N, CA and C atoms as an extended XYZ file, in Angstrom:
246
Properties=species:S:1:pos:R:3:atomname:S:1:resname:S:1:resid:I:1 pbc="F F F"
N        10.837       14.423       -5.208 N   UNK     1
C        10.664       12.936       -4.352 CA  UNK     1
C         9.783       11.938       -5.431 C   UNK     1
N         9.940       10.980       -5.009 N   UNK     2
C         9.582        9.702       -6.555 CA  UNK     2
C         7.793       10.017       -5.857 C   UNK     2
N         6.856        9.936       -7.194 N   UNK     3
C         5.649        9.600       -7.319 CA  UNK     3
C         5.220        8.581       -6.044 C   UNK     3
N         5.626        7.490       -6.407 N   UNK     4
C         5.291        6.468       -5.285 CA  UNK     4
C         5.325        7.182       -3.707 C   UNK     4
N         6.518        7.556       -3.531 N   UNK     5
C         6.765        7.876       -2.097 CA  UNK     5
C         5.738        9.275       -2.034 C   UNK     5
N         5.501        9.882       -3.094 N   UNK     6
C         5.021       11.315       -2.658 CA  UNK     6
C         3.241       10.944       -2.477 C   UNK     6
N         2.576        9.570       -3.421 N   UNK     7
C         1.175        9.272       -3.057 CA  UNK     7
C         1.204        8.597       -1.821 C   UNK     7
N         2.114        7.937       -1.166 N   UNK     8
C         1.690        7.493        0.293 CA  UNK     8
C         2.135        8.504        1.276 C   UNK     8
N         2.896        9.538        1.139 N   UNK     9
C         3.022       10.354        2.292 CA  UNK     9
C         2.237       11.471        2.232 C   UNK     9
N         1.472       11.621        1.049 N   UNK    10
C         0.212       12.465        1.254 CA  UNK    10
C        -1.138       11.891        1.718 C   UNK    10
N        -1.113       10.149        1.593 N   UNK    11
C        -2.367        9.704        2.216 CA  UNK    11
C        -3.532        9.183        0.631 C   UNK    11
N        -2.752        9.810       -0.445 N   UNK    12
C        -3.523        9.286       -1.393 CA  UNK    12
C        -3.608        8.116       -1.583 C   UNK    12
N        -2.778        7.073       -1.441 N   UNK    13
C        -2.846        5.496       -1.113 CA  UNK    13
C        -2.535        5.238        0.332 C   UNK    13
N        -2.816        4.052        0.444 N   UNK    14
C        -2.396        3.732        1.813 CA  UNK    14
C        -1.261        2.909        1.987 C   UNK    14
N        -0.648        2.363        0.951 N   UNK    15
C         1.116        1.855        0.733 CA  UNK    15
C         1.764        2.262       -0.053 C   UNK    15
N         3.046        2.473        0.038 N   UNK    16
C         3.702        2.814       -1.140 CA  UNK    16
C         3.818        1.287       -2.428 C   UNK    16
N         3.428        0.267       -1.701 N   UNK    17
C         3.823       -1.022       -3.141 CA  UNK    17
C         2.439       -0.593       -3.525 C   UNK    17
N         1.238       -0.448       -3.115 N   UNK    18
C        -0.066        0.212       -3.933 CA  UNK    18
C         0.233        1.080       -5.292 C   UNK    18
N         0.923        2.163       -4.820 N   UNK    19
C         1.598        3.408       -5.553 CA  UNK    19
C         2.524        2.859       -6.847 C   UNK    19
N         3.457        1.628       -6.294 N   UNK    20
C         4.316        0.930       -7.569 CA  UNK    20
C         3.460        0.227       -8.204 C   UNK    20
N         2.392       -0.488       -7.820 N   UNK    21
C         2.288       -1.452       -8.919 CA  UNK    21
C         0.643        0.097       -9.685 C   UNK    21
N         0.498        0.662       -9.585 N   UNK    22
C        -0.607        1.576       -9.926 CA  UNK    22
C         0.479        2.022      -10.800 C   UNK    22
N         1.447        2.371      -10.650 N   UNK    23
C         2.346        2.997      -11.538 CA  UNK    23
C         3.008        1.857      -12.663 C   UNK    23
N         3.246        0.822      -12.670 N   UNK    24
C         3.783       -0.374      -13.564 CA  UNK    24
C         2.243       -0.488      -14.114 C   UNK    24
N         0.916       -0.226      -13.679 N   UNK    25
C        -0.144       -0.544      -14.708 CA  UNK    25
C        -0.387        0.648      -15.474 C   UNK    25
N         0.370        1.695      -15.347 N   UNK    26
C        -0.493        2.908      -16.333 CA  UNK    26
C        -1.638        3.858      -15.874 C   UNK    26
N        -1.126        3.553      -14.361 N   UNK    27
C        -2.606        4.186      -14.120 CA  UNK    27
C        -1.913        5.692      -13.301 C   UNK    27
N        -0.940        6.201      -13.465 N   UNK    28
C        -0.913        7.257      -12.818 CA  UNK    28
C         0.027        8.093      -14.015 C   UNK    28
N        -0.731        9.618      -13.871 N   UNK    29
C        -0.272       10.259      -15.247 CA  UNK    29
C         0.939       11.377      -14.089 C   UNK    29
N         1.437       11.920      -14.474 N   UNK    30
C         2.248       13.299      -14.231 CA  UNK    30
C         2.124       14.548      -15.120 C   UNK    30
N         1.325       15.490      -15.445 N   UNK    31
C         1.238       16.194      -16.799 CA  UNK    31
C         0.570       15.695      -17.926 C   UNK    31
N         0.354       14.692      -17.951 N   UNK    32
C        -0.968       13.882      -19.087 CA  UNK    32
C         0.628       13.036      -19.752 C   UNK    32
N         1.553       12.469      -18.828 N   UNK    33
C         2.427       11.643      -19.453 CA  UNK    33
C         2.545       10.650      -18.252 C   UNK    33
N         2.346        9.131      -18.672 N   UNK    34
C         2.363        7.763      -17.808 CA  UNK    34
C         3.862        8.069      -17.011 C   UNK    34
N         3.577        7.882      -15.999 N   UNK    35
C         4.790        7.903      -14.809 CA  UNK    35
C         4.883        6.342      -14.527 C   UNK    35
N         6.637        6.452      -14.511 N   UNK    36
C         6.887        5.305      -13.222 CA  UNK    36
C         7.005        5.656      -11.931 C   UNK    36
N         7.012        4.710      -11.194 N   UNK    37
C         7.221        4.866       -9.667 CA  UNK    37
C         8.269        5.737       -9.349 C   UNK    37
N         9.387        5.984      -10.280 N   UNK    38
C        10.662        6.818       -9.775 CA  UNK    38
C        10.538        7.700      -10.378 C   UNK    38
N         9.396        8.396      -10.928 N   UNK    39
C         9.553        9.562      -11.452 CA  UNK    39
C         9.655       10.890      -10.591 C   UNK    39
N        10.248       11.608      -10.622 N   UNK    40
C        10.344       12.716       -9.961 CA  UNK    40
C         8.854       13.892       -9.542 C   UNK    40
N         8.495       14.023       -8.714 N   UNK    41
C         7.337       15.009       -8.567 CA  UNK    41
C         7.403       16.669       -8.238 C   UNK    41
N         7.436       17.263       -8.707 N   UNK    42
C         7.475       19.024       -8.982 CA  UNK    42
C         6.735       19.599       -8.344 C   UNK    42
N         6.731       20.831       -7.494 N   UNK    43
C         5.588       21.542       -7.201 CA  UNK    43
C         4.780       22.269       -8.634 C   UNK    43
N         3.371       22.382       -8.640 N   UNK    44
C         2.970       22.992       -9.544 CA  UNK    44
C         2.510       21.396      -10.937 C   UNK    44
N         3.195       20.164      -10.242 N   UNK    45
C         2.626       19.346      -11.385 CA  UNK    45
C         1.065       18.813      -11.218 C   UNK    45
N         0.827       18.074      -12.181 N   UNK    46
C        -0.918       17.738      -11.930 CA  UNK    46
C        -0.715       16.289      -12.410 C   UNK    46
N        -1.417       15.220      -11.054 N   UNK    47
C        -1.427       14.118      -11.010 CA  UNK    47
C        -2.522       13.663      -10.848 C   UNK    47
N        -2.518       12.705      -12.263 N   UNK    48
C        -3.709       12.018      -12.336 CA  UNK    48
C        -3.689       10.958      -12.119 C   UNK    48
N        -4.644        9.968      -10.970 N   UNK    49
C        -4.864        8.543      -11.528 CA  UNK    49
C        -6.275        8.352      -12.001 C   UNK    49
N        -6.098        7.168      -13.217 N   UNK    50
C        -6.923        6.967      -14.058 CA  UNK    50
C        -7.858        5.924      -13.266 C   UNK    50
N        -9.073        5.368      -12.892 N   UNK    51
C        -9.803        4.009      -12.442 CA  UNK    51
C       -10.582        3.883      -13.732 C   UNK    51
N       -11.107        2.695      -13.438 N   UNK    52
C       -11.870        1.963      -14.493 CA  UNK    52
C       -12.897        3.059      -15.261 C   UNK    52
N       -13.669        3.343      -14.147 N   UNK    53
C       -14.759        4.141      -14.624 CA  UNK    53
C       -14.913        5.979      -14.135 C   UNK    53
N       -13.821        6.709      -13.940 N   UNK    54
C       -13.500        7.786      -13.204 CA  UNK    54
C       -12.018        8.294      -13.148 C   UNK    54
N       -11.903        8.978      -13.220 N   UNK    55
C       -10.069        9.489      -12.840 CA  UNK    55
C       -10.099       10.736      -11.743 C   UNK    55
N        -9.343       10.668      -11.274 N   UNK    56
C        -8.905       11.657       -9.849 CA  UNK    56
C        -7.632       12.633      -10.459 C   UNK    56
N        -7.863       14.214      -10.265 N   UNK    57
C        -6.804       14.980      -10.574 CA  UNK    57
C        -6.026       15.569       -9.119 C   UNK    57
N        -4.791       15.618       -9.038 N   UNK    58
C        -4.570       16.748       -7.624 CA  UNK    58
C        -3.242       17.712       -8.700 C   UNK    58
N        -3.283       18.511       -7.991 N   UNK    59
C        -2.224       19.697       -8.354 CA  UNK    59
C        -1.402       19.538       -6.743 C   UNK    59
N         0.199       19.677       -6.980 N   UNK    60
C         1.202       19.355       -6.314 CA  UNK    60
C         1.434       20.798       -5.720 C   UNK    60
N         0.802       20.967       -4.325 N   UNK    61
C         1.391       22.402       -3.828 CA  UNK    61
C         2.817       22.830       -3.115 C   UNK    61
N         3.082       21.707       -2.246 N   UNK    62
C         4.058       21.512       -1.702 CA  UNK    62
C         4.869       20.032       -1.564 C   UNK    62
N         6.298       20.185       -1.799 N   UNK    63
C         6.381       18.551       -1.571 CA  UNK    63
C         7.185       17.970        0.304 C   UNK    63
N         6.480       17.077        0.845 N   UNK    64
C         6.386       16.746        2.235 CA  UNK    64
C         8.023       16.321        2.268 C   UNK    64
N         8.343       16.997        3.280 N   UNK    65
C         9.739       16.739        4.075 CA  UNK    65
C         9.715       15.636        4.895 C   UNK    65
N         8.618       15.067        5.518 N   UNK    66
C         8.490       13.463        6.276 CA  UNK    66
C         8.139       12.887        5.185 C   UNK    66
N         8.678       11.196        5.982 N   UNK    67
C         7.415       10.364        5.508 CA  UNK    67
C         5.904       10.076        5.260 C   UNK    67
N         5.399       10.383        6.135 N   UNK    68
C         4.312       10.644        6.216 CA  UNK    68
C         3.623       12.129        6.847 C   UNK    68
N         2.713       12.618        6.281 N   UNK    69
C         1.831       13.957        6.916 CA  UNK    69
C         0.692       13.517        7.594 C   UNK    69
N         0.348       14.640        8.683 N   UNK    70
C        -1.138       14.364        9.317 CA  UNK    70
C        -1.966       14.423        8.227 C   UNK    70
N        -3.220       13.483        8.240 N   UNK    71
C        -4.416       13.788        7.300 CA  UNK    71
C        -4.829       15.282        7.483 C   UNK    71
N        -5.188       15.952        8.382 N   UNK    72
C        -5.413       17.415        8.360 CA  UNK    72
C        -4.807       18.477        8.101 C   UNK    72
N        -3.427       17.826        7.414 N   UNK    73
C        -2.728       18.816        6.652 CA  UNK    73
C        -2.383       18.452        5.245 C   UNK    73
N        -3.500       17.521        4.711 N   UNK    74
C        -3.206       17.417        3.444 CA  UNK    74
C        -3.386       18.279        2.566 C   UNK    74
N        -4.475       19.400        2.523 N   UNK    75
C        -4.779       20.577        1.908 CA  UNK    75
C        -3.874       21.323        2.040 C   UNK    75
N        -2.299       21.183        2.456 N   UNK    76
C        -1.345       22.094        2.845 CA  UNK    76
C        -0.343       21.489        1.215 C   UNK    76
N        -0.810       20.155        0.875 N   UNK    77
C         0.185       19.743       -0.030 CA  UNK    77
C        -0.024       19.282       -1.327 C   UNK    77
N        -1.418       18.765       -1.382 N   UNK    78
C        -2.482       18.855       -2.305 CA  UNK    78
C        -3.576       19.393       -2.737 C   UNK    78
N        -3.816       19.407       -3.694 N   UNK    79
C        -5.615       19.971       -3.867 CA  UNK    79
C        -5.875       19.276       -5.009 C   UNK    79
N        -7.231       18.726       -4.714 N   UNK    80
C        -7.884       18.061       -5.701 CA  UNK    80
C        -8.351       18.831       -6.878 C   UNK    80
N        -8.481       18.576       -8.131 N   UNK    81
C        -8.840       19.361       -9.265 CA  UNK    81
C       -10.563       18.824       -9.957 C   UNK    81
N       -11.491       19.329      -10.011 N   UNK    82
C       -12.439       19.025      -10.667 CA  UNK    82
C       -12.382       18.148      -12.094 C   UNK    82
């Protein structure tokens, strides 16, 4: 699954266009490498979102098969890292 679709499907960002903009501005990293919006996500990858004063890291546990997942099942697909 593409990184922009993954960020949207797992409710990390609200819209896919926001995820695409984040990728275009080099805010999204996969395994410490800048990711384009078409980059494929695999189980075990570490996704880092760099903000102005902080960053958030997530580990991919599972790839969603649906366009969006319920928010209460988010923990089955990603794990937020410290």
